[in-house]
mmCIF file with all atom_site columns, C-alpha atoms in Angstrom:
data_model
loop_
_atom_site.group_PDB
_atom_site.id
_atom_site.type_symbol
_atom_site.label_atom_id
_atom_site.label_alt_id
_atom_site.label_comp_id
_atom_site.label_asym_id
_atom_site.label_entity_id
_atom_site.label_seq_id
_atom_site.pdbx_PDB_ins_code
_atom_site.Cartn_x
_atom_site.Cartn_y
_atom_site.Cartn_z
_atom_site.occupancy
_atom_site.B_iso_or_equiv
_atom_site.pdbx_formal_charge
_atom_site.auth_seq_id
_atom_site.auth_comp_id
_atom_site.auth_asym_id
_atom_site.auth_atom_id
_atom_site.pdbx_PDB_model_num
ATOM 1   C CA . MET A 1 1   ? 99.996  94.623  94.083  1.00 85.00 ? 1   MET A CA 1
ATOM 2   C CA . LEU A 1 2   ? 101.560 93.464  97.353  1.00 91.00 ? 2   LEU A CA 1
ATOM 3   C CA . GLY A 1 3   ? 104.326 95.518  98.937  1.00 91.00 ? 3   GLY A CA 1
ATOM 4   C CA . LEU A 1 4   ? 107.671 93.725  98.679  1.00 91.00 ? 4   LEU A CA 1
ATOM 5   C CA . LEU A 1 5   ? 110.149 93.276  101.525 1.00 91.00 ? 5   LEU A CA 1
ATOM 6   C CA . GLY A 1 6   ? 113.575 91.646  101.405 1.00 85.00 ? 6   GLY A CA 1
ATOM 7   C CA . PHE A 1 7   ? 113.818 90.869  97.695  1.00 84.00 ? 7   PHE A CA 1
ATOM 8   C CA . TYR A 1 8   ? 117.449 91.959  97.411  1.00 81.00 ? 8   TYR A CA 1
ATOM 9   C CA . ASP A 1 9   ? 119.878 91.475  94.514  1.00 81.00 ? 9   ASP A CA 1
ATOM 10  C CA . GLU A 1 10  ? 122.164 89.278  96.623  1.00 82.00 ? 10  GLU A CA 1
ATOM 11  C CA . LEU A 1 11  ? 119.339 86.855  97.489  1.00 74.00 ? 11  LEU A CA 1
ATOM 12  C CA . GLY A 1 12  ? 118.087 86.078  94.012  1.00 69.00 ? 12  GLY A CA 1
ATOM 13  C CA . ASN A 1 13  ? 119.497 84.553  90.894  1.00 64.00 ? 13  ASN A CA 1
ATOM 14  C CA . ARG A 1 14  ? 118.352 87.507  88.813  1.00 64.00 ? 14  ARG A CA 1
ATOM 15  C CA . PRO A 1 15  ? 119.819 91.016  88.933  1.00 63.00 ? 15  PRO A CA 1
ATOM 16  C CA . GLY A 1 16  ? 117.527 93.980  89.452  1.00 63.00 ? 16  GLY A CA 1
ATOM 17  C CA . GLN A 1 17  ? 115.489 92.620  92.358  1.00 68.00 ? 17  GLN A CA 1
ATOM 18  C CA . PRO A 1 18  ? 112.690 94.951  93.593  1.00 71.00 ? 18  PRO A CA 1
ATOM 19  C CA . ASN A 1 19  ? 114.471 96.036  96.809  1.00 73.00 ? 19  ASN A CA 1
ATOM 20  C CA . GLY A 1 20  ? 117.947 96.659  95.310  1.00 75.00 ? 20  GLY A CA 1
ATOM 21  C CA . SER A 1 21  ? 121.101 95.729  97.209  1.00 81.00 ? 21  SER A CA 1
ATOM 22  C CA . ILE A 1 22  ? 120.932 94.548  100.797 1.00 81.00 ? 22  ILE A CA 1
ATOM 23  C CA . ARG A 1 23  ? 124.188 96.410  101.497 1.00 83.00 ? 23  ARG A CA 1
ATOM 24  C CA . ASP A 1 24  ? 122.354 99.706  100.909 1.00 87.00 ? 24  ASP A CA 1
ATOM 25  C CA . ALA A 1 25  ? 119.650 98.716  103.417 1.00 83.00 ? 25  ALA A CA 1
ATOM 26  C CA . VAL A 1 26  ? 121.919 97.673  106.333 1.00 85.00 ? 26  VAL A CA 1
ATOM 27  C CA . GLN A 1 27  ? 121.882 100.059 109.320 1.00 88.00 ? 27  GLN A CA 1
ATOM 28  C CA . HIS A 1 28  ? 123.848 100.219 112.570 1.00 90.00 ? 28  HIS A CA 1
ATOM 29  C CA . ALA A 1 29  ? 120.715 100.150 114.744 1.00 89.00 ? 29  ALA A CA 1
ATOM 30  C CA . GLY A 1 30  ? 117.107 99.131  114.278 1.00 86.00 ? 30  GLY A CA 1
ATOM 31  C CA . GLU A 1 31  ? 113.751 100.532 115.283 1.00 89.00 ? 31  GLU A CA 1
ATOM 32  C CA . LEU A 1 32  ? 112.861 100.705 118.990 1.00 93.00 ? 32  LEU A CA 1
ATOM 33  C CA . ASP A 1 33  ? 110.137 98.109  118.386 1.00 94.00 ? 33  ASP A CA 1
ATOM 34  C CA . GLU A 1 34  ? 112.335 95.906  116.180 1.00 92.00 ? 34  GLU A CA 1
ATOM 35  C CA . ALA A 1 35  ? 111.664 92.762  118.252 1.00 92.00 ? 35  ALA A CA 1
ATOM 36  C CA . ASP A 1 36  ? 107.897 93.206  117.755 1.00 95.00 ? 36  ASP A CA 1
ATOM 37  C CA . LEU A 1 37  ? 108.382 93.815  114.023 1.00 95.00 ? 37  LEU A CA 1
ATOM 38  C CA . VAL A 1 38  ? 110.490 90.635  113.759 1.00 93.00 ? 38  VAL A CA 1
ATOM 39  C CA . ALA A 1 39  ? 107.859 88.622  115.672 1.00 93.00 ? 39  ALA A CA 1
ATOM 40  C CA . TYR A 1 40  ? 105.204 89.923  113.250 1.00 95.00 ? 40  TYR A CA 1
ATOM 41  C CA . LEU A 1 41  ? 107.315 88.896  110.239 1.00 94.00 ? 41  LEU A CA 1
ATOM 42  C CA . ASP A 1 42  ? 107.900 85.454  111.792 1.00 91.00 ? 42  ASP A CA 1
ATOM 43  C CA . ALA A 1 43  ? 104.128 84.973  112.226 1.00 93.00 ? 43  ALA A CA 1
ATOM 44  C CA . GLY A 1 44  ? 103.227 85.521  108.560 1.00 93.00 ? 44  GLY A CA 1
ATOM 45  C CA . HIS A 1 45  ? 101.200 83.188  106.343 1.00 92.00 ? 45  HIS A CA 1
ATOM 46  C CA . VAL A 1 46  ? 103.533 80.872  104.384 1.00 88.00 ? 46  VAL A CA 1
ATOM 47  C CA . LEU A 1 47  ? 102.436 80.911  100.744 1.00 87.00 ? 47  LEU A CA 1
ATOM 48  C CA . ILE A 1 48  ? 105.150 78.863  99.073  1.00 84.00 ? 48  ILE A CA 1
ATOM 49  C CA . ASP A 1 49  ? 107.377 76.567  101.121 1.00 80.00 ? 49  ASP A CA 1
ATOM 50  C CA . VAL A 1 50  ? 110.760 75.993  99.479  1.00 83.00 ? 50  VAL A CA 1
ATOM 51  C CA . MET A 1 51  ? 113.040 73.172  100.593 1.00 79.00 ? 51  MET A CA 1
ATOM 52  C CA . GLU A 1 52  ? 116.523 74.604  100.427 1.00 77.00 ? 52  GLU A CA 1
ATOM 53  C CA . GLY A 1 53  ? 119.306 75.915  102.595 1.00 74.00 ? 53  GLY A CA 1
ATOM 54  C CA . GLY A 1 54  ? 120.860 79.336  102.432 1.00 77.00 ? 54  GLY A CA 1
ATOM 55  C CA . ARG A 1 55  ? 123.407 81.527  104.126 1.00 76.00 ? 55  ARG A CA 1
ATOM 56  C CA . ASP A 1 56  ? 123.433 85.132  105.258 1.00 74.00 ? 56  ASP A CA 1
ATOM 57  C CA . ALA A 1 57  ? 124.094 87.277  102.163 1.00 71.00 ? 57  ALA A CA 1
ATOM 58  C CA . VAL A 1 58  ? 126.150 89.751  104.220 1.00 79.00 ? 58  VAL A CA 1
ATOM 59  C CA . THR A 1 59  ? 128.279 87.476  106.432 1.00 77.00 ? 59  THR A CA 1
ATOM 60  C CA . GLY A 1 60  ? 128.060 84.108  104.678 1.00 73.00 ? 60  GLY A CA 1
ATOM 61  C CA . SER A 1 61  ? 127.126 82.328  107.905 1.00 78.00 ? 61  SER A CA 1
ATOM 62  C CA . ALA A 1 62  ? 124.183 80.051  108.624 1.00 72.00 ? 62  ALA A CA 1
ATOM 63  C CA . HIS A 1 63  ? 121.224 81.635  110.404 1.00 69.00 ? 63  HIS A CA 1
ATOM 64  C CA . ARG A 1 64  ? 117.960 80.579  112.007 1.00 69.00 ? 64  ARG A CA 1
ATOM 65  C CA . HIS A 1 65  ? 116.048 80.899  108.724 1.00 68.00 ? 65  HIS A CA 1
ATOM 66  C CA . SER A 1 66  ? 118.625 79.059  106.591 1.00 70.00 ? 66  SER A CA 1
ATOM 67  C CA . PRO A 1 67  ? 116.291 76.088  105.963 1.00 69.00 ? 67  PRO A CA 1
ATOM 68  C CA . GLY A 1 68  ? 113.680 77.218  103.445 1.00 68.00 ? 68  GLY A CA 1
ATOM 69  C CA . CYS A 1 69  ? 115.094 80.732  103.311 1.00 75.00 ? 69  CYS A CA 1
ATOM 70  C CA . SER A 1 70  ? 113.420 81.789  100.056 1.00 78.00 ? 70  SER A CA 1
ATOM 71  C CA . SER A 1 71  ? 109.974 80.511  101.016 1.00 85.00 ? 71  SER A CA 1
ATOM 72  C CA . LEU A 1 72  ? 107.381 83.260  100.556 1.00 89.00 ? 72  LEU A CA 1
ATOM 73  C CA . VAL A 1 73  ? 105.393 84.734  103.442 1.00 92.00 ? 73  VAL A CA 1
ATOM 74  C CA . THR A 1 74  ? 102.639 87.370  103.566 1.00 94.00 ? 74  THR A CA 1
ATOM 75  C CA . ASP A 1 75  ? 100.223 89.244  105.770 1.00 95.00 ? 75  ASP A CA 1
ATOM 76  C CA . GLY A 1 76  ? 97.866  89.941  102.860 1.00 93.00 ? 76  GLY A CA 1
ATOM 77  C CA . THR A 1 77  ? 99.309  93.396  102.189 1.00 95.00 ? 77  THR A CA 1
ATOM 78  C CA . TRP A 1 78  ? 103.070 92.744  102.095 1.00 95.00 ? 78  TRP A CA 1
ATOM 79  C CA . LEU A 1 79  ? 105.142 89.841  100.738 1.00 94.00 ? 79  LEU A CA 1
ATOM 80  C CA . TRP A 1 80  ? 108.555 88.815  102.080 1.00 93.00 ? 80  TRP A CA 1
ATOM 81  C CA . ARG A 1 81  ? 111.024 85.949  102.048 1.00 88.00 ? 81  ARG A CA 1
ATOM 82  C CA . LEU A 1 82  ? 111.117 83.622  105.055 1.00 89.00 ? 82  LEU A CA 1
ATOM 83  C CA . ASP A 1 83  ? 114.644 84.799  105.902 1.00 89.00 ? 83  ASP A CA 1
ATOM 84  C CA . PHE A 1 84  ? 113.736 88.509  105.931 1.00 90.00 ? 84  PHE A CA 1
ATOM 85  C CA . PRO A 1 85  ? 113.207 88.602  109.745 1.00 92.00 ? 85  PRO A CA 1
ATOM 86  C CA . HIS A 1 86  ? 116.847 87.464  110.114 1.00 88.00 ? 86  HIS A CA 1
ATOM 87  C CA . TYR A 1 87  ? 118.077 90.486  108.172 1.00 88.00 ? 87  TYR A CA 1
ATOM 88  C CA . VAL A 1 88  ? 115.854 92.820  110.200 1.00 92.00 ? 88  VAL A CA 1
ATOM 89  C CA . GLU A 1 89  ? 117.064 91.543  113.589 1.00 91.00 ? 89  GLU A CA 1
ATOM 90  C CA . THR A 1 90  ? 120.720 90.974  112.649 1.00 88.00 ? 90  THR A CA 1
ATOM 91  C CA . HIS A 1 91  ? 121.535 93.725  110.155 1.00 91.00 ? 91  HIS A CA 1
ATOM 92  C CA . HIS A 1 92  ? 118.684 96.128  111.021 1.00 93.00 ? 92  HIS A CA 1
ATOM 93  C CA . VAL A 1 93  ? 117.752 96.507  107.351 1.00 91.00 ? 93  VAL A CA 1
ATOM 94  C CA . LEU A 1 94  ? 115.708 99.542  106.521 1.00 91.00 ? 94  LEU A CA 1
ATOM 95  C CA . LEU A 1 95  ? 111.948 98.933  106.608 1.00 93.00 ? 95  LEU A CA 1
ATOM 96  C CA . PRO A 1 96  ? 109.485 101.068 104.617 1.00 92.00 ? 96  PRO A CA 1
ATOM 97  C CA . ASN A 1 97  ? 107.535 103.536 106.770 1.00 94.00 ? 97  ASN A CA 1
ATOM 98  C CA . ALA A 1 98  ? 104.284 102.291 105.216 1.00 95.00 ? 98  ALA A CA 1
ATOM 99  C CA . PHE A 1 99  ? 105.067 98.744  106.418 1.00 95.00 ? 99  PHE A CA 1
ATOM 100 C CA . MET A 1 100 ? 105.891 99.874  109.959 1.00 96.00 ? 100 MET A CA 1
ATOM 101 C CA . GLU A 1 101 ? 102.724 101.985 110.162 1.00 97.00 ? 101 GLU A CA 1
ATOM 102 C CA . HIS A 1 102 ? 100.705 99.024  108.854 1.00 97.00 ? 102 HIS A CA 1
ATOM 103 C CA . VAL A 1 103 ? 102.121 96.622  111.472 1.00 97.00 ? 103 VAL A CA 1
ATOM 104 C CA . ARG A 1 104 ? 101.813 99.095  114.332 1.00 97.00 ? 104 ARG A CA 1
ATOM 105 C CA . GLY A 1 105 ? 98.214  99.795  113.252 1.00 96.00 ? 105 GLY A CA 1
ATOM 106 C CA . LEU A 1 106 ? 97.529  96.065  113.640 1.00 96.00 ? 106 LEU A CA 1
ATOM 107 C CA . SER A 1 107 ? 99.162  96.096  117.111 1.00 96.00 ? 107 SER A CA 1
ATOM 108 C CA . TYR A 1 108 ? 101.769 93.609  115.801 1.00 96.00 ? 108 TYR A CA 1
ATOM 109 C CA . ARG A 1 109 ? 99.094  90.886  115.331 1.00 95.00 ? 109 ARG A CA 1
ATOM 110 C CA . MET A 1 110 ? 98.997  88.895  112.090 1.00 95.00 ? 110 MET A CA 1
ATOM 111 C CA . PRO A 1 111 ? 95.582  89.344  110.429 1.00 95.00 ? 111 PRO A CA 1
ATOM 112 C CA . PRO A 1 112 ? 93.614  86.531  108.777 1.00 93.00 ? 112 PRO A CA 1
ATOM 113 C CA . LEU A 1 113 ? 93.964  86.284  105.000 1.00 91.00 ? 113 LEU A CA 1
ATOM 114 C CA . VAL A 1 114 ? 90.723  86.977  103.084 1.00 89.00 ? 114 VAL A CA 1
ATOM 115 C CA . THR A 1 115 ? 91.034  84.947  99.884  1.00 86.00 ? 115 THR A CA 1
ATOM 116 C CA . ALA A 1 116 ? 88.782  87.082  97.663  1.00 86.00 ? 116 ALA A CA 1
ATOM 117 C CA . GLN A 1 117 ? 90.734  90.245  98.523  1.00 88.00 ? 117 GLN A CA 1
ATOM 118 C CA . PHE A 1 118 ? 94.180  88.640  98.476  1.00 89.00 ? 118 PHE A CA 1
ATOM 119 C CA . ALA A 1 119 ? 94.083  86.442  95.332  1.00 87.00 ? 119 ALA A CA 1
ATOM 120 C CA . PRO A 1 120 ? 94.208  89.272  92.734  1.00 89.00 ? 120 PRO A CA 1
ATOM 121 C CA . HIS A 1 121 ? 97.197  90.875  94.503  1.00 89.00 ? 121 HIS A CA 1
ATOM 122 C CA . TYR A 1 122 ? 98.938  87.503  94.706  1.00 88.00 ? 122 TYR A CA 1
ATOM 123 C CA . ASN A 1 123 ? 98.374  86.799  90.999  1.00 88.00 ? 123 ASN A CA 1
ATOM 124 C CA . GLU A 1 124 ? 99.742  90.238  90.069  1.00 89.00 ? 124 GLU A CA 1
ATOM 125 C CA . THR A 1 125 ? 102.806 90.106  92.353  1.00 88.00 ? 125 THR A CA 1
ATOM 126 C CA . MET A 1 126 ? 104.154 86.564  91.967  1.00 86.00 ? 126 MET A CA 1
ATOM 127 C CA . PRO A 1 127 ? 105.548 87.004  88.425  1.00 85.00 ? 127 PRO A CA 1
ATOM 128 C CA . LEU A 1 128 ? 107.504 90.061  89.635  1.00 82.00 ? 128 LEU A CA 1
ATOM 129 C CA . VAL A 1 129 ? 109.403 87.956  92.192  1.00 81.00 ? 129 VAL A CA 1
ATOM 130 C CA . GLY A 1 130 ? 110.126 85.067  89.818  1.00 79.00 ? 130 GLY A CA 1
ATOM 131 C CA . TRP A 1 131 ? 107.138 82.851  90.624  1.00 81.00 ? 131 TRP A CA 1
ATOM 132 C CA . ALA A 1 132 ? 104.997 83.176  87.484  1.00 80.00 ? 132 ALA A CA 1
ATOM 133 C CA . SER A 1 133 ? 104.437 79.410  87.622  1.00 81.00 ? 133 SER A CA 1
ATOM 134 C CA . ALA A 1 134 ? 102.607 79.819  90.969  1.00 80.00 ? 134 ALA A CA 1
ATOM 135 C CA . VAL A 1 135 ? 99.753  81.842  89.425  1.00 76.00 ? 135 VAL A CA 1
ATOM 136 C CA . PRO A 1 136 ? 96.781  81.636  89.887  1.00 82.00 ? 136 PRO A CA 1
ATOM 137 C CA . TRP A 1 137 ? 96.518  81.272  93.640  1.00 77.00 ? 137 TRP A CA 1
ATOM 138 C CA . PRO A 1 138 ? 95.156  77.753  94.305  1.00 76.00 ? 138 PRO A CA 1
ATOM 139 C CA . VAL A 1 139 ? 93.544  78.256  97.736  1.00 76.00 ? 139 VAL A CA 1
ATOM 140 C CA . THR A 1 140 ? 89.798  77.664  97.933  1.00 76.00 ? 140 THR A CA 1
ATOM 141 C CA . ALA A 1 141 ? 89.131  78.591  101.581 1.00 82.00 ? 141 ALA A CA 1
ATOM 142 C CA . ALA A 1 142 ? 87.393  81.945  102.070 1.00 84.00 ? 142 ALA A CA 1
ATOM 143 C CA . LEU A 1 143 ? 89.455  82.901  105.124 1.00 84.00 ? 143 LEU A CA 1
ATOM 144 C CA . LEU A 1 144 ? 92.845  81.709  106.333 1.00 83.00 ? 144 LEU A CA 1
ATOM 145 C CA . GLU A 1 145 ? 93.595  82.265  109.999 1.00 84.00 ? 145 GLU A CA 1
ATOM 146 C CA . PRO A 1 146 ? 97.250  82.666  110.989 1.00 81.00 ? 146 PRO A CA 1
ATOM 147 C CA . GLU A 1 147 ? 98.730  79.333  112.031 1.00 79.00 ? 147 GLU A CA 1
ATOM 148 C CA . ALA A 1 148 ? 101.116 79.170  114.947 1.00 74.00 ? 148 ALA A CA 1
ATOM 149 C CA . ARG A 1 149 ? 104.574 78.103  113.750 1.00 73.00 ? 149 ARG A CA 1
ATOM 150 C CA . GLU A 1 150 ? 107.554 77.083  115.803 1.00 74.00 ? 150 GLU A CA 1
ATOM 151 C CA . VAL A 1 151 ? 110.246 79.603  114.952 1.00 75.00 ? 151 VAL A CA 1
ATOM 152 C CA . MET A 1 152 ? 113.608 79.325  116.654 1.00 74.00 ? 152 MET A CA 1
ATOM 153 C CA . SER A 1 153 ? 114.755 82.632  118.133 1.00 76.00 ? 153 SER A CA 1
ATOM 154 C CA . LYS A 1 154 ? 118.123 84.119  117.239 1.00 75.00 ? 154 LYS A CA 1
ATOM 155 C CA . ILE A 1 155 ? 119.342 83.485  120.810 1.00 77.00 ? 155 ILE A CA 1
ATOM 156 C CA . GLU A 1 156 ? 118.296 79.809  120.631 1.00 79.00 ? 156 GLU A CA 1
ATOM 157 C CA . PHE A 1 157 ? 119.959 79.409  117.226 1.00 75.00 ? 157 PHE A CA 1
ATOM 158 C CA . ASP A 1 158 ? 123.216 81.034  118.383 1.00 77.00 ? 158 ASP A CA 1
ATOM 159 C CA . ALA A 1 159 ? 123.238 78.809  121.513 1.00 81.00 ? 159 ALA A CA 1
ATOM 160 C CA . MET A 1 160 ? 122.717 75.722  119.324 1.00 77.00 ? 160 MET A CA 1
ATOM 161 C CA . LEU A 1 161 ? 125.656 76.690  117.082 1.00 73.00 ? 161 LEU A CA 1
ATOM 162 C CA . LEU A 1 162 ? 127.854 77.244  120.126 1.00 79.00 ? 162 LEU A CA 1
ATOM 163 C CA . ALA A 1 163 ? 126.880 73.849  121.582 1.00 77.00 ? 163 ALA A CA 1
ATOM 164 C CA . GLN A 1 164 ? 127.631 72.148  118.269 1.00 72.00 ? 164 GLN A CA 1
ATOM 165 C CA . ALA A 1 165 ? 131.053 73.781  118.118 1.00 71.00 ? 165 ALA A CA 1
ATOM 166 C CA . ARG A 1 166 ? 131.791 72.681  121.704 1.00 69.00 ? 166 ARG A CA 1
ATOM 167 C CA . ASN A 1 167 ? 130.746 69.094  121.042 1.00 69.00 ? 167 ASN A CA 1
ATOM 168 C CA . ARG A 1 168 ? 132.786 68.705  117.867 1.00 63.00 ? 168 ARG A CA 1
ATOM 169 C CA . PRO A 1 169 ? 135.719 66.335  118.416 1.00 62.00 ? 169 PRO A CA 1
ATOM 170 C CA . ARG A 1 170 ? 139.238 67.683  117.989 1.00 64.00 ? 170 ARG A CA 1
ATOM 171 C CA . GLY A 1 171 ? 141.722 66.227  115.559 1.00 61.00 ? 171 GLY A CA 1
ATOM 172 C CA . THR A 1 172 ? 141.203 64.230  112.405 1.00 62.00 ? 172 THR A CA 1
ATOM 173 C CA . TRP A 1 173 ? 138.079 62.276  111.656 1.00 61.00 ? 173 TRP A CA 1
ATOM 174 C CA . ILE A 1 174 ? 139.975 59.452  109.978 1.00 65.00 ? 174 ILE A CA 1
ATOM 175 C CA . ARG A 1 175 ? 141.073 56.385  111.919 1.00 67.00 ? 175 ARG A CA 1
ATOM 176 C CA . PRO A 1 176 ? 144.719 55.511  111.348 1.00 66.00 ? 176 PRO A CA 1
ATOM 177 C CA . ARG A 1 177 ? 145.318 52.530  109.106 1.00 68.00 ? 177 ARG A CA 1
ATOM 178 C CA . LYS A 1 178 ? 146.911 49.421  110.469 1.00 73.00 ? 178 LYS A CA 1
ATOM 179 C CA . PRO A 1 179 ? 150.343 48.689  109.058 1.00 76.00 ? 179 PRO A CA 1
ATOM 180 C CA . ARG A 1 180 ? 150.469 45.938  106.447 1.00 78.00 ? 180 ARG A CA 1
ATOM 181 C CA . LYS A 1 181 ? 152.291 42.743  107.258 1.00 78.00 ? 181 LYS A CA 1
ATOM 182 C CA . ALA A 1 182 ? 155.085 41.805  104.928 1.00 66.00 ? 182 ALA A CA 1
#
């Protein structure tokens, strides 16, 4: 079975998610190599791409992974939601030691996905995270190399939100009506 990251009660529509409550995982500070861990999570293989929008479960605000937030991503050993890197960099959620050792052992580089080794773990894990309909794994390629994806950084996203707020017109959006002639 794949290790599970970021499947919190507040992010699903079912209680009793594998990682419990996100509020219990929030910390004041992250790991010294948190930026490298976030970059690794951002570089994962997207397994299921979900078209939706979501908000931060702690603050309620939009974040850089809001579009497609519950899409599923993997490195072949661990499975996480697309928005999990946001919670790591923003709320410094607690990461399992086994995951950090795994990533550091790979020098923060996303490995290729070997289909024959990965498929049984995928088929076993997907029903546990509410995706029983996605089994069996449909990929036929023997090896999947990591694909470069454009991922907006937190700084870029925050700057975009600030620019949008600055460019928003003041006052009402409704044009005044002309008076009727008698």
